[in-house]
Tab-separated table of C-alpha atoms in Angstrom:
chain	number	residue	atom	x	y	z
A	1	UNK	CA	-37.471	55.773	26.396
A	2	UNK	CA	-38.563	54.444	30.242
A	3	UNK	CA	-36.333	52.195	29.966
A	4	UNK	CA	-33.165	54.064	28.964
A	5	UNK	CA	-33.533	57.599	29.478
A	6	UNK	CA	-35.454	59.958	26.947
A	7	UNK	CA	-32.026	61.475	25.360
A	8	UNK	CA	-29.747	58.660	25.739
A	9	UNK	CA	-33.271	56.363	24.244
A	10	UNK	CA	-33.112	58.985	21.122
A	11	UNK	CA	-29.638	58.010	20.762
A	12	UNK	CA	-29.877	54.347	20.934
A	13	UNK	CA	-33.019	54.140	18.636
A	14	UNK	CA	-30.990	55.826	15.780
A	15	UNK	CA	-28.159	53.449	16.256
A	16	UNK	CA	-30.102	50.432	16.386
A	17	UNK	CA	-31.520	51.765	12.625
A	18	UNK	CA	-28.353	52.788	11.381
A	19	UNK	CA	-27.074	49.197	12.506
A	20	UNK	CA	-30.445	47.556	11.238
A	21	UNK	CA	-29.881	49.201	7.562
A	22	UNK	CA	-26.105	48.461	7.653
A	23	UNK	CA	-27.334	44.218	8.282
A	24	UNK	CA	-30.087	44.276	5.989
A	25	UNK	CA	-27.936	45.193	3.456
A	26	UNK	CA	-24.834	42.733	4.794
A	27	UNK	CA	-27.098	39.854	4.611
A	28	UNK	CA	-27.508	40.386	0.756
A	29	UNK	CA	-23.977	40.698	0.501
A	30	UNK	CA	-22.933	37.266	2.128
A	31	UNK	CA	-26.089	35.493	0.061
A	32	UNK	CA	-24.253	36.842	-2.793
A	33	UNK	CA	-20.970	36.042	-2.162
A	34	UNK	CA	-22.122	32.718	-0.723
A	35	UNK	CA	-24.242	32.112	-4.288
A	36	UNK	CA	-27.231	31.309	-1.666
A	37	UNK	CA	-30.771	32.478	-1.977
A	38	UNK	CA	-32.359	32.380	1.749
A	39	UNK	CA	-31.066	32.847	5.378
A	40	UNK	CA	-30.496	29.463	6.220
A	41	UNK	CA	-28.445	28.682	3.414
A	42	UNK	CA	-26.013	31.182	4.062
A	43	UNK	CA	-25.689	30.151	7.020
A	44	UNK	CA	-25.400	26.462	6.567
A	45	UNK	CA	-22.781	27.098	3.871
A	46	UNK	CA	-20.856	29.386	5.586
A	47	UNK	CA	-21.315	27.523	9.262
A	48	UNK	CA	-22.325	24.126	8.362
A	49	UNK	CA	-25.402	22.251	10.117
A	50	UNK	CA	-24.596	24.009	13.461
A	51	UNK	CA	-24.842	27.130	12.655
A	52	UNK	CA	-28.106	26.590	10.321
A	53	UNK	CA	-29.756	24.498	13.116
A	54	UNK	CA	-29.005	27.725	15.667
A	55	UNK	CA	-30.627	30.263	13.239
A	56	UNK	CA	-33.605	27.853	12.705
A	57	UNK	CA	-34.570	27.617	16.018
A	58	UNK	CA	-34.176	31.435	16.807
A	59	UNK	CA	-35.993	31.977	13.347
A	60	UNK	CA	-38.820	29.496	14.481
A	61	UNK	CA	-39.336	30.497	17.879
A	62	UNK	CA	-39.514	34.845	16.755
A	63	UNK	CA	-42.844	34.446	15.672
A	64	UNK	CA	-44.176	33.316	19.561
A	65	UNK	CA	-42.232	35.257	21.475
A	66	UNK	CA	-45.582	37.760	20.839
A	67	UNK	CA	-59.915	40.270	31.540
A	68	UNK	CA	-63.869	41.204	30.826
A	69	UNK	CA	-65.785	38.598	32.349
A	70	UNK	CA	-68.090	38.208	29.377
A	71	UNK	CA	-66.568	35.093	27.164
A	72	UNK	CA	-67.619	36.910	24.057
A	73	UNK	CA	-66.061	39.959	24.807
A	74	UNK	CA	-62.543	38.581	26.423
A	75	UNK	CA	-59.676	39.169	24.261
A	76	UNK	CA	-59.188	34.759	24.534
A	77	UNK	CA	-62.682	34.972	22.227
A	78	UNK	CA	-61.318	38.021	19.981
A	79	UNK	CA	-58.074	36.418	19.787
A	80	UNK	CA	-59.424	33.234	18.408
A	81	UNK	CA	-62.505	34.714	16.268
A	82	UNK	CA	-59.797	37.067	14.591
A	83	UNK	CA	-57.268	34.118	13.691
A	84	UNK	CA	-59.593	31.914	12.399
A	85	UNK	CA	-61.770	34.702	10.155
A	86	UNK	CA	-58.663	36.827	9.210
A	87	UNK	CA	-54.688	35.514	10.341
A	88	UNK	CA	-54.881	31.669	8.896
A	89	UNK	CA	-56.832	32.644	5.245
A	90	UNK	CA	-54.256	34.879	4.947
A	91	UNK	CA	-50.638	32.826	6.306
A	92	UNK	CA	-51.963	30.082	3.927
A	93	UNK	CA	-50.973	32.050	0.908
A	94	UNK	CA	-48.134	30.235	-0.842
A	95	UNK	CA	-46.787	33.919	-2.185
A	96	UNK	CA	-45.169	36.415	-0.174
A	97	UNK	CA	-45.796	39.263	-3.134
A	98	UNK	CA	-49.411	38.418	-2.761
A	99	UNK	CA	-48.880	39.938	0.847
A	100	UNK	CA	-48.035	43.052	-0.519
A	101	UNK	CA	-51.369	44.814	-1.035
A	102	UNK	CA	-51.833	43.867	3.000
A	103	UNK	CA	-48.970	45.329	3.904
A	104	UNK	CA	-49.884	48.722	2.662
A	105	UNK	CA	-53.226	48.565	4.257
A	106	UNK	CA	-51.116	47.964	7.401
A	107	UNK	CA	-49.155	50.859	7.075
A	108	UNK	CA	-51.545	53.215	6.169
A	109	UNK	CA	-53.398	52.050	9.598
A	110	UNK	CA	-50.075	52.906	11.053
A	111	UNK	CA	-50.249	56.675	10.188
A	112	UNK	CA	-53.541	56.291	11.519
A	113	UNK	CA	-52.798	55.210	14.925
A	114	UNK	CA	-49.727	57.314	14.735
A	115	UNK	CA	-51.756	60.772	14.098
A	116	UNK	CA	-53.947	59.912	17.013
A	117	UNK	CA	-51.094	59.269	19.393
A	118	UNK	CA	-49.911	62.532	18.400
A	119	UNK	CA	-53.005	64.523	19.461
A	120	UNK	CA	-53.199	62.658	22.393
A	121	UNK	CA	-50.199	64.003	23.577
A	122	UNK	CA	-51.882	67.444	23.198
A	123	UNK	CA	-55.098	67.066	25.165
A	124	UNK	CA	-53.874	64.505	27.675
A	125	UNK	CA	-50.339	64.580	28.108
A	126	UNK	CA	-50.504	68.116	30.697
A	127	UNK	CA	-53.295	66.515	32.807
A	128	UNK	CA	-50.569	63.549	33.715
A	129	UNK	CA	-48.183	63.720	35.911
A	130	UNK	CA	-44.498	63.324	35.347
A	131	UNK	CA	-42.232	61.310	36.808
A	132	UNK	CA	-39.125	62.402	39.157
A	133	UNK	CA	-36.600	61.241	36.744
A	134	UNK	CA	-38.956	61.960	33.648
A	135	UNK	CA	-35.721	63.635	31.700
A	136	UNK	CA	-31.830	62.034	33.183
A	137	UNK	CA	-30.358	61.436	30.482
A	138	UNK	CA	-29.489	57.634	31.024
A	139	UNK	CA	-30.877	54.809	32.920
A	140	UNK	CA	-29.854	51.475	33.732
A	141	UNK	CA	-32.005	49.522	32.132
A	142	UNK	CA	-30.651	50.785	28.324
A	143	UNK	CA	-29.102	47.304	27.343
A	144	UNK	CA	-32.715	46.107	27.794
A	145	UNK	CA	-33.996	49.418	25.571
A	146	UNK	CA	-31.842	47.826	22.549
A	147	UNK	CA	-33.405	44.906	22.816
A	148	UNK	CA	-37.128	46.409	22.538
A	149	UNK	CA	-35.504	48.419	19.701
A	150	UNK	CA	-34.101	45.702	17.759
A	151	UNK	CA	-37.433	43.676	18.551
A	152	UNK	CA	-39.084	46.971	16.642
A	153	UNK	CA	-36.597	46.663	13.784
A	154	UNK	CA	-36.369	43.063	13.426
A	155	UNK	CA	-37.090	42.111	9.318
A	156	UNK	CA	-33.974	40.133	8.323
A	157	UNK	CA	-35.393	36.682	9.335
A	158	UNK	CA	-37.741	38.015	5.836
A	159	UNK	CA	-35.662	39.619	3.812
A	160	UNK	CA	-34.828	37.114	1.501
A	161	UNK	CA	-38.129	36.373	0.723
A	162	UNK	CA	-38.794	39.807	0.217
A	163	UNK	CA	-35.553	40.378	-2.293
A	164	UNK	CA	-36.551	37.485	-4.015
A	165	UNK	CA	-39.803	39.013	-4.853
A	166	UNK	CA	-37.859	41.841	-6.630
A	167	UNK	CA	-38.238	42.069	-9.897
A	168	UNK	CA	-34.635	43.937	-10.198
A	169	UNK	CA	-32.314	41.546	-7.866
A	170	UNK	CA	-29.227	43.804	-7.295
A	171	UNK	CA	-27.607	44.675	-4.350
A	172	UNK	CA	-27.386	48.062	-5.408
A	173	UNK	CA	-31.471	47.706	-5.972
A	174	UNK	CA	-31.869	46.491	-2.693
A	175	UNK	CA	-29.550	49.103	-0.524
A	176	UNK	CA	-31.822	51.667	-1.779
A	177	UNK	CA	-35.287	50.118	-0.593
A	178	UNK	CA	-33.400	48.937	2.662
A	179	UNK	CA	-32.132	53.038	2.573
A	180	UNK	CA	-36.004	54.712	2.353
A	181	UNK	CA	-37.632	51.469	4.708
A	182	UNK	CA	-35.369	52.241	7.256
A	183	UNK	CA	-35.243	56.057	7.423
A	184	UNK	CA	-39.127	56.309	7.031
A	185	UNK	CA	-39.415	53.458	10.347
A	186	UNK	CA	-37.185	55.133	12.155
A	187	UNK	CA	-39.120	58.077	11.670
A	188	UNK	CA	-42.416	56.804	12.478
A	189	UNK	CA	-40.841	55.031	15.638
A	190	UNK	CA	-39.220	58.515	16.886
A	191	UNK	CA	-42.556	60.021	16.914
A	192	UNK	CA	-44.324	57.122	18.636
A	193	UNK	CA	-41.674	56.807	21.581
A	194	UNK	CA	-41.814	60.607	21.876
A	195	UNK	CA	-45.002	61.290	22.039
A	196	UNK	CA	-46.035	58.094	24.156
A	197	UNK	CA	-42.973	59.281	26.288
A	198	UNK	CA	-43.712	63.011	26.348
A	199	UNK	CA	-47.576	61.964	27.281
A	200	UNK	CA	-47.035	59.181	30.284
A	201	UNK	CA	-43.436	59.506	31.329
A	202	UNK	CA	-42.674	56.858	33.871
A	203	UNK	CA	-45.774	55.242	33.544
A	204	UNK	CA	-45.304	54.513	29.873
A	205	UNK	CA	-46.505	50.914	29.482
A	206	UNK	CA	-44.816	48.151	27.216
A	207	UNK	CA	-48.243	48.202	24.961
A	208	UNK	CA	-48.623	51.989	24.782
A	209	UNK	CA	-52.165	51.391	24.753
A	210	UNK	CA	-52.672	50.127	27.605
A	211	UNK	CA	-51.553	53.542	29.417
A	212	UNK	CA	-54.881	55.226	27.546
A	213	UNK	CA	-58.208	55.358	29.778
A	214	UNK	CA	-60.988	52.943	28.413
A	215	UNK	CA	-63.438	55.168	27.672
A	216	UNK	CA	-61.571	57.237	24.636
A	217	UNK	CA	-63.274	56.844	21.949
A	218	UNK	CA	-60.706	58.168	19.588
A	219	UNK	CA	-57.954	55.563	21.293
A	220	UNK	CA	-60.415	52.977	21.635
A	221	UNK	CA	-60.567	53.506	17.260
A	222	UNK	CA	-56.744	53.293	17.681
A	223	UNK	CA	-56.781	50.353	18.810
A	224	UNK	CA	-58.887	48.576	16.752
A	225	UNK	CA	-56.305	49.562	13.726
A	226	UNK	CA	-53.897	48.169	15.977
A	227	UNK	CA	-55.127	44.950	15.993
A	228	UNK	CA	-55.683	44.886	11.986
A	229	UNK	CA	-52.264	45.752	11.807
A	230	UNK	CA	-50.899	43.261	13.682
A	231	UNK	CA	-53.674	40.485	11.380
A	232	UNK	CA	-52.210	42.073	8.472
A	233	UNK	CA	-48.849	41.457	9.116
A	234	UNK	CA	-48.402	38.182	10.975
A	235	UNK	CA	-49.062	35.805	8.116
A	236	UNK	CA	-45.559	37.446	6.989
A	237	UNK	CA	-43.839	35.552	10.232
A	238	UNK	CA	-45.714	32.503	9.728
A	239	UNK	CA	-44.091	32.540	5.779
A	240	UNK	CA	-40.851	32.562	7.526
A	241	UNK	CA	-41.511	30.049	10.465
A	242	UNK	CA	-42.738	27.706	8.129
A	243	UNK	CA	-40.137	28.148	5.461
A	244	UNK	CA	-37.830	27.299	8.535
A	245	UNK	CA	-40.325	23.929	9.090
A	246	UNK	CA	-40.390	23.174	5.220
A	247	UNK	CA	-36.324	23.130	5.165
A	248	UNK	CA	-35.495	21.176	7.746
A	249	UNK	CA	-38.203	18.596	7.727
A	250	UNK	CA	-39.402	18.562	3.881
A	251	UNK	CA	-36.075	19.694	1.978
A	252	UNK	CA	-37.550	22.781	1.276
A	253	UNK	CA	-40.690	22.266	-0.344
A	254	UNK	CA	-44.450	21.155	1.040
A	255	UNK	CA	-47.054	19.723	-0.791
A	256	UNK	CA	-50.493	21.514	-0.433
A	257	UNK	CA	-51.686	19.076	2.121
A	258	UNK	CA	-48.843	19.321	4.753
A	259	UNK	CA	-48.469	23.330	3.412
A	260	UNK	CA	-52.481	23.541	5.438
A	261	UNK	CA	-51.293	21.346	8.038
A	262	UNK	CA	-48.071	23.185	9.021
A	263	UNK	CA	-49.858	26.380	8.617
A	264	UNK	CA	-52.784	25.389	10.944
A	265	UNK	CA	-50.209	23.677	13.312
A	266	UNK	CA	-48.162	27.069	13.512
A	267	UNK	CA	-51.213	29.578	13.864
A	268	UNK	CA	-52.792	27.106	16.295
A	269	UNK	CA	-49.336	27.371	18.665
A	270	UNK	CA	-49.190	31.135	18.259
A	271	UNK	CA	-52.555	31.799	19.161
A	272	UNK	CA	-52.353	29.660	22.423
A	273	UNK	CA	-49.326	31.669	23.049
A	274	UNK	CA	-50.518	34.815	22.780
A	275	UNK	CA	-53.806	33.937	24.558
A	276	UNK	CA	-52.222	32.666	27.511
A	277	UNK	CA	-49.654	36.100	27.941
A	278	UNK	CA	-51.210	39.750	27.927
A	279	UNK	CA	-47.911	41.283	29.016
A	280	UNK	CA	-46.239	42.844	26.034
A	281	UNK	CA	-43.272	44.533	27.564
A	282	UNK	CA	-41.262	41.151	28.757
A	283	UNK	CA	-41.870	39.742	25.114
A	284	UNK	CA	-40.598	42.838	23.168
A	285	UNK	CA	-37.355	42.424	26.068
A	286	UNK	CA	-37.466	38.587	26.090
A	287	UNK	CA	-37.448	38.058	21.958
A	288	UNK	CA	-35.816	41.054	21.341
A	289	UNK	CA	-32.580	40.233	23.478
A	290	UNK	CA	-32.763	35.595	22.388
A	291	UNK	CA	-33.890	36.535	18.860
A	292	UNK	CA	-33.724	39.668	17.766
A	293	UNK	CA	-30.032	40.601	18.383
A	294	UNK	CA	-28.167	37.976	17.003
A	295	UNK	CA	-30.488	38.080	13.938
A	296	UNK	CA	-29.563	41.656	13.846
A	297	UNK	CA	-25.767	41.824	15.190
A	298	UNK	CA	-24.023	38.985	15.670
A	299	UNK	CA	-25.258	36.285	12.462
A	300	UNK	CA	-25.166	38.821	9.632
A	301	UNK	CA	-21.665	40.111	10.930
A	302	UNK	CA	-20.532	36.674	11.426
A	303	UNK	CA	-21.402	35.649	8.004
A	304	UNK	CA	-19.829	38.573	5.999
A	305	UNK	CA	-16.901	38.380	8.220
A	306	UNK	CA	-15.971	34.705	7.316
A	307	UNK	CA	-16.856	34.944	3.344
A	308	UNK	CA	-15.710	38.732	2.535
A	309	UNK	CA	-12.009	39.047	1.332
A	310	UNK	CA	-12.226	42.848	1.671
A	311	UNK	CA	-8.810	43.591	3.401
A	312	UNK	CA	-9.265	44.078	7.299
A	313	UNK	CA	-9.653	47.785	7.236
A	314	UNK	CA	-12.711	48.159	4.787
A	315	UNK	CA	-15.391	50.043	6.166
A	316	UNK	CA	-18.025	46.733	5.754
A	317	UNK	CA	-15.912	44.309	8.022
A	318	UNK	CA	-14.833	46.854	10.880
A	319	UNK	CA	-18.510	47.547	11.259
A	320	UNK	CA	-18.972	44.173	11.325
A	321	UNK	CA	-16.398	43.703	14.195
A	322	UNK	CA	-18.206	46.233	15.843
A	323	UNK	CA	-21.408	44.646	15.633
A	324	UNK	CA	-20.526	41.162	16.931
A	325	UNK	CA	-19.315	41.778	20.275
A	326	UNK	CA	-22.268	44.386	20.904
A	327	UNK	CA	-24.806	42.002	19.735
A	328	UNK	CA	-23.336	39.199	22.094
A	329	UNK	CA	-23.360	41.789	25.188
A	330	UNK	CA	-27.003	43.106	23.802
A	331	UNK	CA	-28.411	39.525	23.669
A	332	UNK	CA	-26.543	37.713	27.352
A	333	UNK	CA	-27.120	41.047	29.466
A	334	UNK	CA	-30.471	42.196	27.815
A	335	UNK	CA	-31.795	38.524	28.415
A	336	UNK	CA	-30.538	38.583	32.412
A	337	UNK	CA	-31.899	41.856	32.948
A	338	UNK	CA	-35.439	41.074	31.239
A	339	UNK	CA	-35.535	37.706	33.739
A	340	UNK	CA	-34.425	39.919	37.151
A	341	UNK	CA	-35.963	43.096	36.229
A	342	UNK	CA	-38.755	43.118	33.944
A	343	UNK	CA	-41.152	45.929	32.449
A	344	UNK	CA	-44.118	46.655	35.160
A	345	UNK	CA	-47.305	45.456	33.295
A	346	UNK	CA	-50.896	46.726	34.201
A	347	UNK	CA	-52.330	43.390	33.006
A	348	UNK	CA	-55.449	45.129	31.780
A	349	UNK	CA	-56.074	46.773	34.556
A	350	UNK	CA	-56.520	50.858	33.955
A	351	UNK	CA	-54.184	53.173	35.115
A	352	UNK	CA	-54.430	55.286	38.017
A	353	UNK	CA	-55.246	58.511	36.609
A	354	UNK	CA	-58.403	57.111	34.842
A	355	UNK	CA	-60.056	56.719	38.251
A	356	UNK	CA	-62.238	57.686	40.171
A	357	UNK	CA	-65.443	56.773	38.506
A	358	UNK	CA	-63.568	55.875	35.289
A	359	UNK	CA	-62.845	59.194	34.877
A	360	UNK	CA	-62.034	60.065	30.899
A	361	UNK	CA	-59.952	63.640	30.884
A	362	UNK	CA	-60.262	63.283	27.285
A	363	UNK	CA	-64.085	63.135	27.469
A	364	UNK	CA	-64.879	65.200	30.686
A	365	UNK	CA	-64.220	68.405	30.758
A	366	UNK	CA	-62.840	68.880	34.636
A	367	UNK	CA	-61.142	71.650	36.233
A	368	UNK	CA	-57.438	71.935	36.636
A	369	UNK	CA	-57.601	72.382	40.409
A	370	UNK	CA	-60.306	69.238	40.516
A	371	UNK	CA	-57.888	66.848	38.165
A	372	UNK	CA	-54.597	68.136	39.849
A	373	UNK	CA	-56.141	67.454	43.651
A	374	UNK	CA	-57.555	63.920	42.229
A	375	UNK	CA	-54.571	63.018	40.421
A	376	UNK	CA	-52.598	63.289	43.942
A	377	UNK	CA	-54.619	61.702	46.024
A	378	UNK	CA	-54.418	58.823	43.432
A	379	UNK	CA	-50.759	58.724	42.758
A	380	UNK	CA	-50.746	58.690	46.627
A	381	UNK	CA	-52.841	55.891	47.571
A	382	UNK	CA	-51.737	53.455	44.598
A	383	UNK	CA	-47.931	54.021	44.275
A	384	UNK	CA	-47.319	54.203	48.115
């Protein structure tokens, strides 16, 4: 929404569903008119080596593209701590179904975090201030928006795995779950960016937490769910990033020795990864724009478009037609942009309005004169 404009942001996020349903749903397609079974092999057979060594890498590298002076307390520590305890007993598992239970924890965490976002832009969104261009209806920077948005929608480097796991393995099955996943995500996603959006404005940070003071409790709980959610759900990456290592390297299959090894080997790379960056906004634009977009736009298009024999004018390939060209601009502009201009990132640092003192507005109770006159002076002396 910072990025592209709140109404022209609304816009964009329902295309980018609409387009993410439309691919979910064109990937089955090709596997089935291919007679393939995964990603890769639709894309090697439709492709050849090329093409399957392109998707490989971009599925590989998705997965990566993810301070308190105390050691124990640092998020290096947590980070660790939580990946051994939680992330690798849990990516070892040899069956995505078995994931299924965790992934509705995860998403009932989700409503969590989302209800609390949603009263905090009640109690603390009128004590911010907005920004000058808090409401144009476009910005610039919208290409780079997509790519954020496709980052948030991203689930086709998976979906095979997951349609394999059905026990009814139609196309007609699987429109309908790709149908109610994607209406009730977009849903959840317009009230996050809205109400993150409607609370911070121009200060809205990449990681929307990071725009909440420290000392909220209720936030502070909020992001602890967070952070299950995100255990929870990347073992489901590492199945797919080491599927991708298992078929190019093993022909497909690992024994249970090299299946711990890989595992470990993966989990181990992520977590330096993500221990070395703490800036969230250039990874959503960064993997978003390299990964994201041609996973969503330009390979599924591609793919029907060459194995379909649906005449020119069916509704299936001139969507696809549409989709390629946007997905290449999406993925070369969105890229250049995220290198030249990239998000502004607080780098744990609190925002301005949680000063002085560490100043809670959620947990004080403060005048409106006192805040307003503080909030000034603040905005003054640290966006000069």
């Amino acid at each position: 929404m910072k990025q592209a404009g709140f109404p022209l942001g609304m816009l964009l996020l329902f295309w980018v569903s609409y387009v993410t349903d439309f691919s979910l749903v064109l990937l089955i397609k090709g596997g089935a008119l291919s007679g393939t079974d995964t990603y890769q092999s639709l894309v090697n057979k439709t492709f050849g080596f090329p093409g399957y060594l392109l998707l490989s890498v971009l599925q590989f590298l998705y997965p990566f593209i993810v301070d308190p002076d105390n050691l124990f307390i640092g998020r290096r520590f947590i980070i660790v701590l939580s990946t051994v305890a939680f992330t690798l007993p849990l990516s070892l598992a040899k069956d995505i179904a078995k994931l299924g239970k965790i992934s509705l924890i995860s998403t009932v965490l989700t409503t969590l975090i989302l209800g609390i976002v949603m009263a905090r832009v009640i109690s603390l969104g009128p004590h911010i201030p907005k920004t000058d261009d808090a409401w144009v209806f476009a910005k610039p920077n919208a290409i780079q928006a997509v790519g954020v948005m496709s980052f948030a929608f991203i689930c086709h480097h998976n979906c095979f795995l997951v349609y394999g796991s059905l026990e009814e393995r139609t196309v007609a099955k699987w429109s309908c779950i790709i149908h109610v996943s994607t209406l009730v995500s977009v849903f959840i996603s317009i009230l996050f960016a809205t109400c993150g959006y409607l609370t911070f404005t121009g200060f809205t940070q990449g990681d929307l937490f990071e725009n909440y003071c420290r000392n909220d409790d209720l936030v502070t709980f909020g992001r602890f769910c967070y952070g299950v959610t995100v255990i929870l759900t990347y073992p489901i990456e590492c199945f797919v990033t080491r599927e991708v290592i298992a078929s190019i390297f093993f022909g497909g299959n690992l024994s249970s020795v090299f299946h711990i090894i890989v595992t470990v080997v993966l989990i181990t790379a992520a977590t330096l990864v993500s221990s070395l960056i703490d800036c969230l906004g250039i990874v959503l634009e960064l993997s978003g724009a390299l990964c994201a977009a041609p996973l969503i736009f330009i390979i599924p298009s591609a793919c029907y478009l060459k194995l379909s024999e649906e005449p020119r004018t069916h509704s299936d390939k001139i969507m696809s037609c549409v989709m390629f060209p946007i997905g290449a601009v999406v993925m070369v502009v969105g890229f250049v942009m995220a290198v030249t201009n990239p998000q502004d990132c607080t780098h744990g640092q609190e925002m301005f309005y949680c000063f002085p003192d560490n100043l809670s507005f959620t947990n004080t109770s403060v005048s409106d004169f006192q805040l307003t006159t503080q909030l000034s002076l603040l905005n003054t002396s640290v966006f000069q």
